[in-house]
Each structure stands twice: as C-alpha cells, then as structure tokens.
PDB file of C-alpha atoms in Angstrom:
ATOM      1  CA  UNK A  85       0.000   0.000   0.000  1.00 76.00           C
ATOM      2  CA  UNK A  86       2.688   2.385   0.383  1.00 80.00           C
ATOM      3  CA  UNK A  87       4.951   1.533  -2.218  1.00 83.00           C
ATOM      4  CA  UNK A  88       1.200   2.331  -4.695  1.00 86.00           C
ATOM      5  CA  UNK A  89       0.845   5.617  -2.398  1.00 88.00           C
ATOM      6  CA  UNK A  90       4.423   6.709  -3.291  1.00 88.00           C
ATOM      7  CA  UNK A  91       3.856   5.909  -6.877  1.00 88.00           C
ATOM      8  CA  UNK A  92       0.484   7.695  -6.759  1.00 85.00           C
ATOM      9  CA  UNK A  93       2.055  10.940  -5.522  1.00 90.00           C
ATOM     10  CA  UNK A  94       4.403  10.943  -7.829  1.00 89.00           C
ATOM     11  CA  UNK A  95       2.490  10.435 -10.409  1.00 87.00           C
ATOM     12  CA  UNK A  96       0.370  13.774  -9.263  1.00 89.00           C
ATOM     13  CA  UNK A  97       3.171  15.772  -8.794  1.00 88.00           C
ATOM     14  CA  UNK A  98       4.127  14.727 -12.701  1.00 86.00           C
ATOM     15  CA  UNK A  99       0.599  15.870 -13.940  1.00 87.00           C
ATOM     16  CA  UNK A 100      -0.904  18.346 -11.800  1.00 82.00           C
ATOM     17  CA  UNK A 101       0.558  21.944 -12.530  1.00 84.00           C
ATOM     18  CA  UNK A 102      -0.786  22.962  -9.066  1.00 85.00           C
ATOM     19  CA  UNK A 103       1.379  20.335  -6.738  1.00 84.00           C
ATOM     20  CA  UNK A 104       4.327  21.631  -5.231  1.00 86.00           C
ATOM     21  CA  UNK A 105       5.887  18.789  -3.561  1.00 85.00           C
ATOM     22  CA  UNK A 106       4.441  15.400  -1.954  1.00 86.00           C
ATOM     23  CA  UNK A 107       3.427  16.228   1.451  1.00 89.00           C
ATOM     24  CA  UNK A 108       1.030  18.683   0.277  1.00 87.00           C
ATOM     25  CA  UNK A 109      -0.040  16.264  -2.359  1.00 88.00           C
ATOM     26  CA  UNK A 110      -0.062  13.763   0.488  1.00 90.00           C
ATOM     27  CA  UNK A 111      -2.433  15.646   3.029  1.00 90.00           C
ATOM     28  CA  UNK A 112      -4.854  17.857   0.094  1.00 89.00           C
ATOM     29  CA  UNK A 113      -5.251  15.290  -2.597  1.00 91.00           C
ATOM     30  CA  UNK A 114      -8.335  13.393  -2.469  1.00 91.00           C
ATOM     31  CA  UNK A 115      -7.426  11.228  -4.909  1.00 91.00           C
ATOM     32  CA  UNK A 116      -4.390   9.598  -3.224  1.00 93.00           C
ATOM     33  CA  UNK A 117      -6.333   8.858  -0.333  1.00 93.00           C
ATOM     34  CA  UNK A 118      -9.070   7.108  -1.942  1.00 93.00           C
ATOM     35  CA  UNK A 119      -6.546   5.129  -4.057  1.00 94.00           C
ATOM     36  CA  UNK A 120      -4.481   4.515  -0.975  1.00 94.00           C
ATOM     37  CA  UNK A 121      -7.381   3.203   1.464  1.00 95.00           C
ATOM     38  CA  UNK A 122      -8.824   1.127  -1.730  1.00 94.00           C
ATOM     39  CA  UNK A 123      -5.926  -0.935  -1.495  1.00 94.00           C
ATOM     40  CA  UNK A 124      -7.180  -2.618   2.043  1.00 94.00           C
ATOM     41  CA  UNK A 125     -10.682  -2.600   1.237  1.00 95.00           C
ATOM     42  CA  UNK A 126      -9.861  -4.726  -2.529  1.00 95.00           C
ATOM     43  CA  UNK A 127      -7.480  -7.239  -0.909  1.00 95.00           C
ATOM     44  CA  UNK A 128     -10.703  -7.518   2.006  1.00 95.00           C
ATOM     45  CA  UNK A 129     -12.804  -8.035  -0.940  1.00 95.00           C
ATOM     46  CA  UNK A 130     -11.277 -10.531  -3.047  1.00 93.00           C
ATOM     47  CA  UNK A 131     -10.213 -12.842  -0.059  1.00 93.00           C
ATOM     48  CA  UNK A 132     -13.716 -13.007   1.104  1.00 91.00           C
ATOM     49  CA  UNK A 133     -14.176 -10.280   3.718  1.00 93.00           C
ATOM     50  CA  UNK A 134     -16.555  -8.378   1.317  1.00 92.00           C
ATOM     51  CA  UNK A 135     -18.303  -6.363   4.713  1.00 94.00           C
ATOM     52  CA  UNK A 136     -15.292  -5.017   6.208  1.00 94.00           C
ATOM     53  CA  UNK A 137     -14.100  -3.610   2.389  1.00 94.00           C
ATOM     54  CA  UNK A 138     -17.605  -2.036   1.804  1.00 95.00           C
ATOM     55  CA  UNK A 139     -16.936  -0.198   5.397  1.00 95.00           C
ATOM     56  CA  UNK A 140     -13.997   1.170   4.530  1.00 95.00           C
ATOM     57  CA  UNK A 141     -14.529   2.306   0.813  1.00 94.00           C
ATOM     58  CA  UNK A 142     -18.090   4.091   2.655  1.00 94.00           C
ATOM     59  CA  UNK A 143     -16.279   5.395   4.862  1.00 95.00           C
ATOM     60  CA  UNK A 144     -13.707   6.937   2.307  1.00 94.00           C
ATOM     61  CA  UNK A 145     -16.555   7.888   0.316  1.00 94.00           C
ATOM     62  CA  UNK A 146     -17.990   9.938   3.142  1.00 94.00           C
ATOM     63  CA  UNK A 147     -14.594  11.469   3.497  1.00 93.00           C
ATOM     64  CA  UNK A 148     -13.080  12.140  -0.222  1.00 93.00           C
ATOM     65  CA  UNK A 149     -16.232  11.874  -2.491  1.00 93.00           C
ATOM     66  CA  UNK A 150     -14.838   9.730  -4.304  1.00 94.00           C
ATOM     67  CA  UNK A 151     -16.599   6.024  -4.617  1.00 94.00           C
ATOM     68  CA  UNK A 152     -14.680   3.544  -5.707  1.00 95.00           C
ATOM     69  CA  UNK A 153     -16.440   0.020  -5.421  1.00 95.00           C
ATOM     70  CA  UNK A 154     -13.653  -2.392  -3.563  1.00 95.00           C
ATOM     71  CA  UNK A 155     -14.119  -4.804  -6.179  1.00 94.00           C
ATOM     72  CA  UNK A 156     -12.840  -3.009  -8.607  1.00 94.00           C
ATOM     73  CA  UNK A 157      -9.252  -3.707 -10.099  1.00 94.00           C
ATOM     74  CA  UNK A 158      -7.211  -0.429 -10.285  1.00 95.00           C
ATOM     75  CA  UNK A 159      -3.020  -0.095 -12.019  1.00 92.00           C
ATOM     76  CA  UNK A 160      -0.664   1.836 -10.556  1.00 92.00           C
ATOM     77  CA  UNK A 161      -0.212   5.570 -11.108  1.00 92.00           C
ATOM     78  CA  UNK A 162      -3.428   6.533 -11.297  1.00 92.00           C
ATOM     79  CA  UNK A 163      -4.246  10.240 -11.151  1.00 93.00           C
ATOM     80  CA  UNK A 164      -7.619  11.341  -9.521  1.00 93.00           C
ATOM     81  CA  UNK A 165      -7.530  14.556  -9.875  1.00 90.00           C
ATOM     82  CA  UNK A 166     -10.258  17.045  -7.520  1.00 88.00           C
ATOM     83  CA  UNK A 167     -12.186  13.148  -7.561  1.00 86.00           C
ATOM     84  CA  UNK A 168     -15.707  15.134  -6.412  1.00 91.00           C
ATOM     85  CA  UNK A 169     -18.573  12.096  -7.770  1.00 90.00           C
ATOM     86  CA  UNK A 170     -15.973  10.324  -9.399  1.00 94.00           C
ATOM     87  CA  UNK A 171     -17.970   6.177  -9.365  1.00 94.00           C
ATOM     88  CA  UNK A 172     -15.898   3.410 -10.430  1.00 95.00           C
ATOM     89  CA  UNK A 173     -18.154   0.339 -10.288  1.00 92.00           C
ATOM     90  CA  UNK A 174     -17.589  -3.256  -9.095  1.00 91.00           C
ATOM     91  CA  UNK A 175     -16.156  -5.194 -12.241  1.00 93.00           C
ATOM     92  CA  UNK A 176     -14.345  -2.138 -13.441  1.00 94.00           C
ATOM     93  CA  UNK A 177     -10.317  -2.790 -14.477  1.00 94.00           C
ATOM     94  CA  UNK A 178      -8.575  -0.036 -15.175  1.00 95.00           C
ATOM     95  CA  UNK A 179      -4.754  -0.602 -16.148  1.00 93.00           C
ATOM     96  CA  UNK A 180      -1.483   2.134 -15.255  1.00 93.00           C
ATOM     97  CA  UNK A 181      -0.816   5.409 -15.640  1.00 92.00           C
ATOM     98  CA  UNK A 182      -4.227   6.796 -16.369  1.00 94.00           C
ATOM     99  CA  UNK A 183      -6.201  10.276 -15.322  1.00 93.00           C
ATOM    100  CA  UNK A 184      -9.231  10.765 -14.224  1.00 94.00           C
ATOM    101  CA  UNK A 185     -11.267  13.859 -13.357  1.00 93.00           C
ATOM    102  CA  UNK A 186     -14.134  15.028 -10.989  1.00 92.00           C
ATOM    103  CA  UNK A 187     -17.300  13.781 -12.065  1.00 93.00           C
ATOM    104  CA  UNK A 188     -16.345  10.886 -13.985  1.00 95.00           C
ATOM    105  CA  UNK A 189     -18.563   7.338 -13.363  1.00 94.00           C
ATOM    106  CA  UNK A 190     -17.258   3.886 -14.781  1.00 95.00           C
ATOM    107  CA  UNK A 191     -20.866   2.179 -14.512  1.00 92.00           C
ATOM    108  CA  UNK A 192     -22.814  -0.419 -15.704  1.00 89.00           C
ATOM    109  CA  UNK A 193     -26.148  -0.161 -17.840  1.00 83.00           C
ATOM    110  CA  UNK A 194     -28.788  -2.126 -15.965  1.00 77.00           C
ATOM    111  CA  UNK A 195     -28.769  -5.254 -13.718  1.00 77.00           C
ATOM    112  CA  UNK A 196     -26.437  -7.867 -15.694  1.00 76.00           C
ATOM    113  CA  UNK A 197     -24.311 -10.104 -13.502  1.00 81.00           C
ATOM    114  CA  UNK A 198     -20.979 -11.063 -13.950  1.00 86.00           C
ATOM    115  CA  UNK A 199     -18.487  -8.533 -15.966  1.00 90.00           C
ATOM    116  CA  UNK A 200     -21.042  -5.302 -16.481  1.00 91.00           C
ATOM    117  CA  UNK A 201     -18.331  -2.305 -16.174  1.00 94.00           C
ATOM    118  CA  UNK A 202     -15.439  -1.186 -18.540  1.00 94.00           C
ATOM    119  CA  UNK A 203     -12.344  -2.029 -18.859  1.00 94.00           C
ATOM    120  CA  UNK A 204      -9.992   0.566 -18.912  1.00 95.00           C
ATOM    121  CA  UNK A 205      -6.503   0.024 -20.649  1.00 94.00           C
ATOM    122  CA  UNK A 206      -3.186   1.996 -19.937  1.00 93.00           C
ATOM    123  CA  UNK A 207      -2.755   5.447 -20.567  1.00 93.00           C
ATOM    124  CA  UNK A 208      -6.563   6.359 -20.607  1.00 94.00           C
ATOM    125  CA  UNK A 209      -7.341   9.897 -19.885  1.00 93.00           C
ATOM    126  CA  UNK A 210     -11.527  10.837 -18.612  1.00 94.00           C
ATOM    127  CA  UNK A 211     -12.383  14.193 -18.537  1.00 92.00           C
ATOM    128  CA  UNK A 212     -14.424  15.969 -16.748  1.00 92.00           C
ATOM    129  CA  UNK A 213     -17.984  14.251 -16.042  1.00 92.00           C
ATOM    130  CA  UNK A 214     -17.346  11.609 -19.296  1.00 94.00           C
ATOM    131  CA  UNK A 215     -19.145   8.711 -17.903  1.00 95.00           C
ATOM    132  CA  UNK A 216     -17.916   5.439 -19.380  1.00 95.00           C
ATOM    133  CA  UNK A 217     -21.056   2.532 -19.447  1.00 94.00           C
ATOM    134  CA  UNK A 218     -21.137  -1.046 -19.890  1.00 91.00           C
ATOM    135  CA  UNK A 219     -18.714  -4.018 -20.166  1.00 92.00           C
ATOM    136  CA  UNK A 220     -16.748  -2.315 -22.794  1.00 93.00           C
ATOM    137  CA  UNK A 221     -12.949  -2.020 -23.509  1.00 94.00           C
ATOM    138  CA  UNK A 222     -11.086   1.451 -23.777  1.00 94.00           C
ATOM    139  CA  UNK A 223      -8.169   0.874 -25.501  1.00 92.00           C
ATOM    140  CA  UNK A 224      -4.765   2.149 -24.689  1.00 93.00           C
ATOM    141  CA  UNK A 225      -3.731   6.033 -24.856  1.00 91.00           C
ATOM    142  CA  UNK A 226      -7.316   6.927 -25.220  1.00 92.00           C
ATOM    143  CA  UNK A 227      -8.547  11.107 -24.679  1.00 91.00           C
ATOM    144  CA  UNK A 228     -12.298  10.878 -23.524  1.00 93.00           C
ATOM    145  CA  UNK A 229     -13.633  14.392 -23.965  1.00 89.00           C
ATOM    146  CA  UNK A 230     -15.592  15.820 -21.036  1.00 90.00           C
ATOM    147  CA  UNK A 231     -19.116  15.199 -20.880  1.00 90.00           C
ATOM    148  CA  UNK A 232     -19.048  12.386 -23.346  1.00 92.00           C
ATOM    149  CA  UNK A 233     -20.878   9.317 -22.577  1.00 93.00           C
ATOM    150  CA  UNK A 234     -19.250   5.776 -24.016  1.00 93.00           C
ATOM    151  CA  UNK A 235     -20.777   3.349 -24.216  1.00 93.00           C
ATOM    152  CA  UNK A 236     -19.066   0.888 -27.132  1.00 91.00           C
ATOM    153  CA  UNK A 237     -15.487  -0.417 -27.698  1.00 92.00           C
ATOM    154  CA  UNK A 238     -13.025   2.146 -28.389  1.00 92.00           C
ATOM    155  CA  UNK A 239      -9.987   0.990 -30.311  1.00 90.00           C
ATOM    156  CA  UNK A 240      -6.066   2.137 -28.743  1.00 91.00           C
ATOM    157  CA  UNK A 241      -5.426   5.630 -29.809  1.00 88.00           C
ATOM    158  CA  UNK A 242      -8.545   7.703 -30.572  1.00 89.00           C
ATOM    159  CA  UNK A 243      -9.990  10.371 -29.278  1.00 89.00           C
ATOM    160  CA  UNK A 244     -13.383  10.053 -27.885  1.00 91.00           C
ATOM    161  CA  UNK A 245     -16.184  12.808 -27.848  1.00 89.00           C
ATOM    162  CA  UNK A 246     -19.953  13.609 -27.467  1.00 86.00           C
ATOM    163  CA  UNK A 247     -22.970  11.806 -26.723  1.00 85.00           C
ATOM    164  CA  UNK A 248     -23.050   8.946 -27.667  1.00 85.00           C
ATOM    165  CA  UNK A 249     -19.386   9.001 -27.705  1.00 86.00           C
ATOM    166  CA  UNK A 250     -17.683   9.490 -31.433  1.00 84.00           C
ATOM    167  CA  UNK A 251     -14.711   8.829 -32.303  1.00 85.00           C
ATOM    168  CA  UNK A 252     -13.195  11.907 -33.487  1.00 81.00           C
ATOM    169  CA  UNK A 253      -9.540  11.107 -33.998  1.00 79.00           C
ATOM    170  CA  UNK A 254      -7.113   8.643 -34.322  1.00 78.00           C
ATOM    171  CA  UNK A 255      -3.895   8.585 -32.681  1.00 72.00           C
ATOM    172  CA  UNK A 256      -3.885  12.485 -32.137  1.00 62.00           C
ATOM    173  CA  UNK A 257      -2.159  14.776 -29.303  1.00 59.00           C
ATOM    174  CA  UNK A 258      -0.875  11.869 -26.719  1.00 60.00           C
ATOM    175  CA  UNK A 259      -2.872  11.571 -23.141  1.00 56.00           C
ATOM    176  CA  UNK A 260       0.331  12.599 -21.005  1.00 60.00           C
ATOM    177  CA  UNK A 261       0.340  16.293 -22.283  1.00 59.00           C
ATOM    178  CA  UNK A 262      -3.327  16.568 -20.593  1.00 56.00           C
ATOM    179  CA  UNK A 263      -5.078  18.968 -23.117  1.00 58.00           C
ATOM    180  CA  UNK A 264      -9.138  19.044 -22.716  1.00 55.00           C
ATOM    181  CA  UNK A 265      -9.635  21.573 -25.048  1.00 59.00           C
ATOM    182  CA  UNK A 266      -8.032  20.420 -28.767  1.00 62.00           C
ATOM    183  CA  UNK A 267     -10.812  18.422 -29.449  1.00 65.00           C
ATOM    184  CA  UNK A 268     -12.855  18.519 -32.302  1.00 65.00           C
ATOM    185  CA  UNK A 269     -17.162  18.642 -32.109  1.00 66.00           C
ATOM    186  CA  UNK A 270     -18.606  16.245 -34.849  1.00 68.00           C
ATOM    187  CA  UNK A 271     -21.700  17.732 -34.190  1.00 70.00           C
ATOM    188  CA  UNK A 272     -20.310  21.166 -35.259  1.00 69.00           C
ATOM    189  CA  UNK A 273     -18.173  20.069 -38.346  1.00 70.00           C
ATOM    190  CA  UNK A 274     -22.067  18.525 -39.804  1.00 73.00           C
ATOM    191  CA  UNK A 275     -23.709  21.263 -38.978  1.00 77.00           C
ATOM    192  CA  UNK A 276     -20.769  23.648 -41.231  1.00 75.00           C
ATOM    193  CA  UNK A 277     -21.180  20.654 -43.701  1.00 77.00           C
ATOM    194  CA  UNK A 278     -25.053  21.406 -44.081  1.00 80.00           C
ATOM    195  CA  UNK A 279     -24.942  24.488 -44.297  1.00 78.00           C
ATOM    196  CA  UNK A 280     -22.164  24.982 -47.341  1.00 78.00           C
ATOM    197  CA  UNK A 281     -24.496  22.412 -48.536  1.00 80.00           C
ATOM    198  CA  UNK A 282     -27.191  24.448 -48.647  1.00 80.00           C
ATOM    199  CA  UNK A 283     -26.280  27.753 -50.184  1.00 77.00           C
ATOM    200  CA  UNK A 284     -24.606  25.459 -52.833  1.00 78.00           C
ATOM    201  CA  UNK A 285     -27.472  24.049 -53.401  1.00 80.00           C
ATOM    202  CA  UNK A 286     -29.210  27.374 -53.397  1.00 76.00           C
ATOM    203  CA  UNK A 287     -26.833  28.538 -56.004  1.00 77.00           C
ATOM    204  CA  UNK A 288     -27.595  25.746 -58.724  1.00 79.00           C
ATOM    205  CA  UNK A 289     -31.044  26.164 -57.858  1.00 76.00           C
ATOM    206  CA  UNK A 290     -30.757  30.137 -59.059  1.00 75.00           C
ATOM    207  CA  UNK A 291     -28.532  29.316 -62.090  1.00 75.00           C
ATOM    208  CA  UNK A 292     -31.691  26.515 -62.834  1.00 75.00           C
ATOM    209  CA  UNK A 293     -34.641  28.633 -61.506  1.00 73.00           C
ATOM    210  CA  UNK A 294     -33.120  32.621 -61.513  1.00 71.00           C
ATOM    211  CA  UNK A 295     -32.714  34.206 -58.291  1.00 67.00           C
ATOM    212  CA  UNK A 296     -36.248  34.595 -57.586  1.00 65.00           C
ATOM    213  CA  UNK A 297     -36.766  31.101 -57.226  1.00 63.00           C
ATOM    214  CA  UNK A 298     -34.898  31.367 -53.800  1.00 64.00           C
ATOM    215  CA  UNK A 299     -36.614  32.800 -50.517  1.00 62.00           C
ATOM    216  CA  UNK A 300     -34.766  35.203 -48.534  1.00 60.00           C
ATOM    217  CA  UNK A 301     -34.884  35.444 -45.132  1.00 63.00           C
ATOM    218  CA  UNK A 302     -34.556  38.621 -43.090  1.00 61.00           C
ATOM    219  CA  UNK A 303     -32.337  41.878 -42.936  1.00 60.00           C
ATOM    220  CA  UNK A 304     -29.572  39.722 -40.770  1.00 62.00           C
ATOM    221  CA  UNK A 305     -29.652  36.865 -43.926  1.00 65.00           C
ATOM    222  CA  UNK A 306     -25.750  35.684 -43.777  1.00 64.00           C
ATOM    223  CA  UNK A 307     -26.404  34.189 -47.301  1.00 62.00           C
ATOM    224  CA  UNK A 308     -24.016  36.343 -48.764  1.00 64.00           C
ATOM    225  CA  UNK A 309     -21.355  36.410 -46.331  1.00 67.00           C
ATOM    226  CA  UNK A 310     -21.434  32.399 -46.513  1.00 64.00           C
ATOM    227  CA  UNK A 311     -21.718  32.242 -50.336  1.00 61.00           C
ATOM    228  CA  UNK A 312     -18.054  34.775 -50.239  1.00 62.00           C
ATOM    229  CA  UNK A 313     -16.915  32.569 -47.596  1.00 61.00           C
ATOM    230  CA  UNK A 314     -16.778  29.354 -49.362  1.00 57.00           C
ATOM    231  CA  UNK A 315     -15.560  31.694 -52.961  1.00 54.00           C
ATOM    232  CA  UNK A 316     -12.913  32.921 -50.869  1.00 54.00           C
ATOM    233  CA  UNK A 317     -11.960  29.593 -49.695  1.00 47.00           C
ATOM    234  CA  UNK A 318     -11.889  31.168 -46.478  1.00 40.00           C
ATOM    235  CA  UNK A 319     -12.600  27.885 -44.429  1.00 41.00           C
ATOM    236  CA  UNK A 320      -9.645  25.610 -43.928  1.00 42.00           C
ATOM    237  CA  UNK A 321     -10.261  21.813 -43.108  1.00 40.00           C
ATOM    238  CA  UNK A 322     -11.821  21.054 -39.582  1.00 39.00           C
ATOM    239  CA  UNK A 323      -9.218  19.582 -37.454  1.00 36.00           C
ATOM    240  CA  UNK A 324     -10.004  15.840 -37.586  1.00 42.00           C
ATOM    241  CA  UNK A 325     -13.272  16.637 -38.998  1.00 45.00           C
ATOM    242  CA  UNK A 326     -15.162  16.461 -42.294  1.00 45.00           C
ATOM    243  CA  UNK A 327     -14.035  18.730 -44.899  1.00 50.00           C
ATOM    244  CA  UNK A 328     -17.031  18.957 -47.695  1.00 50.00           C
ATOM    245  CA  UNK A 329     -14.472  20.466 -50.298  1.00 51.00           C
ATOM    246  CA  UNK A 330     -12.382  16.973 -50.287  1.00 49.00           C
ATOM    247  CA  UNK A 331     -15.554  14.527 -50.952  1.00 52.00           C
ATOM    248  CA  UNK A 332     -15.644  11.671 -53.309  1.00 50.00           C
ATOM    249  CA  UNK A 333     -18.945  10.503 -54.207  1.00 47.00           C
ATOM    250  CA  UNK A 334     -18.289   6.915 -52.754  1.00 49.00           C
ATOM    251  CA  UNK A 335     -16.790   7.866 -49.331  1.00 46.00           C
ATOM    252  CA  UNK A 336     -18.909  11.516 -48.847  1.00 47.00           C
ATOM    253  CA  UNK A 337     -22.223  11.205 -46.604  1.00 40.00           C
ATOM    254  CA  UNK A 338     -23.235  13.918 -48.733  1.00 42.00           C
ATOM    255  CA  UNK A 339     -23.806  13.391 -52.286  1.00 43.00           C
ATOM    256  CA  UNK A 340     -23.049  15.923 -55.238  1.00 45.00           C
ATOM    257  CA  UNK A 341     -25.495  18.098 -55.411  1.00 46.00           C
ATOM    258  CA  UNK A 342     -24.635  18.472 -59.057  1.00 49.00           C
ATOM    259  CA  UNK A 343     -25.033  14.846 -59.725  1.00 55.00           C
ATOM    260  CA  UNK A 344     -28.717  14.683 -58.034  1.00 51.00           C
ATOM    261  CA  UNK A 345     -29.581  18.187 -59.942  1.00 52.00           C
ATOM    262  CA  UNK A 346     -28.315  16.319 -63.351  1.00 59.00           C
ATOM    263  CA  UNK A 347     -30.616  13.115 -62.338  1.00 58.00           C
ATOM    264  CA  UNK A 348     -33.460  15.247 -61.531  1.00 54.00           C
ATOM    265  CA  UNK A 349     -33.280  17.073 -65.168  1.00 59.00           C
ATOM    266  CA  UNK A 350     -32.975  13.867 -67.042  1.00 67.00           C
ATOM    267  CA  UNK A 351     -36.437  12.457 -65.254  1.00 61.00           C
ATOM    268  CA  UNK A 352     -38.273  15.779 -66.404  1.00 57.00           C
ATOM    269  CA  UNK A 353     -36.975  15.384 -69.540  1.00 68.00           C
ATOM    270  CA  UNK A 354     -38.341  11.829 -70.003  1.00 66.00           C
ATOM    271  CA  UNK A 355     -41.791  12.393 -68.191  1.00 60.00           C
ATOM    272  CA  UNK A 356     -42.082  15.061 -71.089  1.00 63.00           C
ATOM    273  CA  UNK A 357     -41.132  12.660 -73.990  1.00 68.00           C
ATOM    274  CA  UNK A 358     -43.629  10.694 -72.353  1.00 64.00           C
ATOM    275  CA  UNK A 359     -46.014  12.638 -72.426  1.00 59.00           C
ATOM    276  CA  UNK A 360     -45.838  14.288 -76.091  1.00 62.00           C
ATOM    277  CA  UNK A 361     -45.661  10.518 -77.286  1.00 62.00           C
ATOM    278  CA  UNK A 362     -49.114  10.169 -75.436  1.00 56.00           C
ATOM    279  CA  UNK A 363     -50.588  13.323 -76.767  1.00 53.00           C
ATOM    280  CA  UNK A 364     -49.473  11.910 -80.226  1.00 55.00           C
ATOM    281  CA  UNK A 365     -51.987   8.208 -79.553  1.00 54.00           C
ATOM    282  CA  UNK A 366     -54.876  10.828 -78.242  1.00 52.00           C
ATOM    283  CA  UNK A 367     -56.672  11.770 -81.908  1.00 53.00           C
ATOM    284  CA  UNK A 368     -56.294   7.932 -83.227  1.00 52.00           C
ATOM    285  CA  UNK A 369     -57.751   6.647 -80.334  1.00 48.00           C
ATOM    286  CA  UNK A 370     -60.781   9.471 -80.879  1.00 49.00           C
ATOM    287  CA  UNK A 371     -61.335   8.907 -84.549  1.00 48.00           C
ATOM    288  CA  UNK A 372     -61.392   4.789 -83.743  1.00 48.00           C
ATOM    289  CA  UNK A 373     -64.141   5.576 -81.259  1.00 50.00           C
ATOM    290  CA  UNK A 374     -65.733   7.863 -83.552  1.00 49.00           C
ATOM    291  CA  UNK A 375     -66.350   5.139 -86.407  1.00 44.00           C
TER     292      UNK A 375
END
C-alpha cells in the first residue's frame, strides 16, 4: 500500500501543474487517499471479507467523495484529480498510468451479472464528467472528452467525444500532455457541412430557376457572407473533422449536389417525352371511337 501511495504521488506531482511537492499532495489530494485506502478494502474483498471492504470504501466515500467500489481492479499511477462524484463500479479494471477527473462514473447499464463495467486500458485519460457505461474495452492512450458518454469499444489511440461518444480522432495529441480543449465537435463540423451544402445548393437552384426562385430570409440573412466565404476559400479543413471540399462521391455522406440536380433534369426530360408521345396516340384513339 505504500509503495502504490508513493507511486500515486508521484504520479500527481508529474501531472498536476498545481502540486508543489508530496506532502502537500499527500495531506490535500483526495485522490491519493481514496486510491491509498482502496488498497485494504480490494485485498478484504477478493479474499472473502466483502463487509469489512464495503466499510472502509463508505467510509472513504464519506470522506473524499470519491466512490470507488472495492471490487474493482485499479493499475498503478493513477491520477484522480479534484475526484468530487468520481464512481468506479464493481467489475471495473482499469490498467497504469491513467487520469481521471471530478465527475467521472465507470458504470454499468442495468442489472447484468458477472463482468457489467469497462475495462480501462493503460494510458486512458476521462475528462471531466465523461461517464464510461457497460462491459466495454477502452483501448490504450485513449482522450475521452468531457461530458461524453461511451458506451461501445473504443480501439487504442482515438480520441473520444460527445454523446453517444464518437470517435473523433485517431492517434492524435498523446494523453500525457493533458489537453481538454483540442478536441474537435462532430456535431459542429455537420452542422458547417449542411450548411455549405445548402447555399450550394441554393446557387444551382438560381442558375436553374433565376434568383427569384430562392426565398430570402430577413435583414440579418448571412447568405451572402457564406456564399463569399466558401468563394474565398476562407474555411480551412476542420481539425479531424469532415471537410465537404475533399468529398468523393463513394466515401462523402453527402452526395453531389450536381449529380442529383443532373438526375433530376434527365427524369423531367423523359416524363415530357412521355407525355408528347401520349398526346401523339390521343386523336387515333378518338377517330377509332368515332367510327
């Protein structure tokens, strides 16, 4: 137990800008003291004693907020940092050298028995209030993005955000240097997808139709800003996004628009073939009648 708590402080005094040496880190850091009394309550646990470890990880519970379920199978150097609501249920594994912040839960999804929380590999960093569901496996060096919510396999290497969790990159800034912030939105990089989409769409539909043909919106339109925007080249690919201006047909989401515009004139075209050729059978059909 105190070779771990050694390890444990070090490891905050590597990764937390605010430490300024161990005994501080040793007396203020909720984190070490959960990790350190979970180490009595787990070997309780697994040897059979399962009352006596529930006591004690209460008790530290009361004491840290941080609830760590003394079944759970934790590596060494792990980093709690603040720990405030941080759960990590009974099955959970998580392997070395991994961070986790306030808020964070390591749960299961409903009343399975046997393995029904993740497994954490090496390296992991959870962000602030991710919460990480199921028997799933996070693979090694993974960034969780705060808020997210995972709750499939994620593969060694990726970047993890939103809800459901997305992978949003693959093998991207590494997990020791800490940064929350340089991680892309999916939800945003669709969103600027959809809407180049549309005022491209808008402008075949005024080289089709004239100008008229489109419906303006109010005094603060941004039509024409966007449509100069996306002339100007002005936006530059999302950071481990989508970038609409590098689309194939096969791999894009978003088809041409040019290609559906082309299909669409081609089934006008033949609807009115079909229906002069129809117009031309009218009279003989008449003068048949009238005889």
């Amino acid at each position: 137990m105190f070779k771990r708590t050694r390890e444990n402080i070090k490891a905050v005094m590597e990764r937390d800008p605010a430490a300024r040496h161990g005994l501080e880190v040793f007396l203020c850091c909720p984190g070490v003291w959960a990790l350190m009394w979970h180490t009595p309550a787990h070997w309780l646990y697994v040897h059979g004693c399962k009352m006596p470890g529930r006591i004690i990880s209460q008790l530290t519970r009361w004491i840290t907020g941080i609830e760590i379920h003394p079944g759970a199978t934790i590596g060494r150097r792990c980093f709690i940092d603040h720990g405030m609501a941080v759960i990590i249920g009974e099955t959970t594994e998580i392997g070395d050298d991994c961070t986790i912040y306030q808020g964070v839960t390591l749960g299961g999804t409903g009343k399975d028995t046997g393995k029904r929380h993740p497994t954490i590999r090496d390296r992991v960093m959870i962000s602030s209030g991710a919460k990480v569901l199921g028997p799933i496996e996070i693979g090694n060096d993974v960034k969780i993005g705060a808020g997210s919510v995972v709750l499939r396999n994620v593969p060694d290497g990726c970047t993890v955000v939103g809800i459901p969790g997305t992978v949003v990159r693959h093998y991207g800034h590494a997990t020791a240097d800490m940064d929350q912030l340089d991680m892309p939105d999916p939800v945003a990089v669709e969103l600027e997808c959809l809407r180049r989409r549309v005022v491209e769409l808008e402008q075949l539909i005024a080289r089709e139709f004239g100008r008229e043909a489109i419906r303006r919106c109010g005094r603060d339109c941004q039509y024409d800003e966007i449509v100069a925007e996306i002339n100007n080249q002005v936006y530059e690919e999302h950071r481990g996004g989508h970038d609409c201006t590098t689309c194939d047909e096969e791999s894009c989401a978003l088809r041409d628009v040019e290609m559906q515009l082309e299909q669409f004139r081609q089934s006008e075209k033949q609807s009115e073939q079909h229906g002069q050729s129809g117009k031309q059978t009218e009279p003989d059909s008449g003068e048949e009648d009238g005889k």
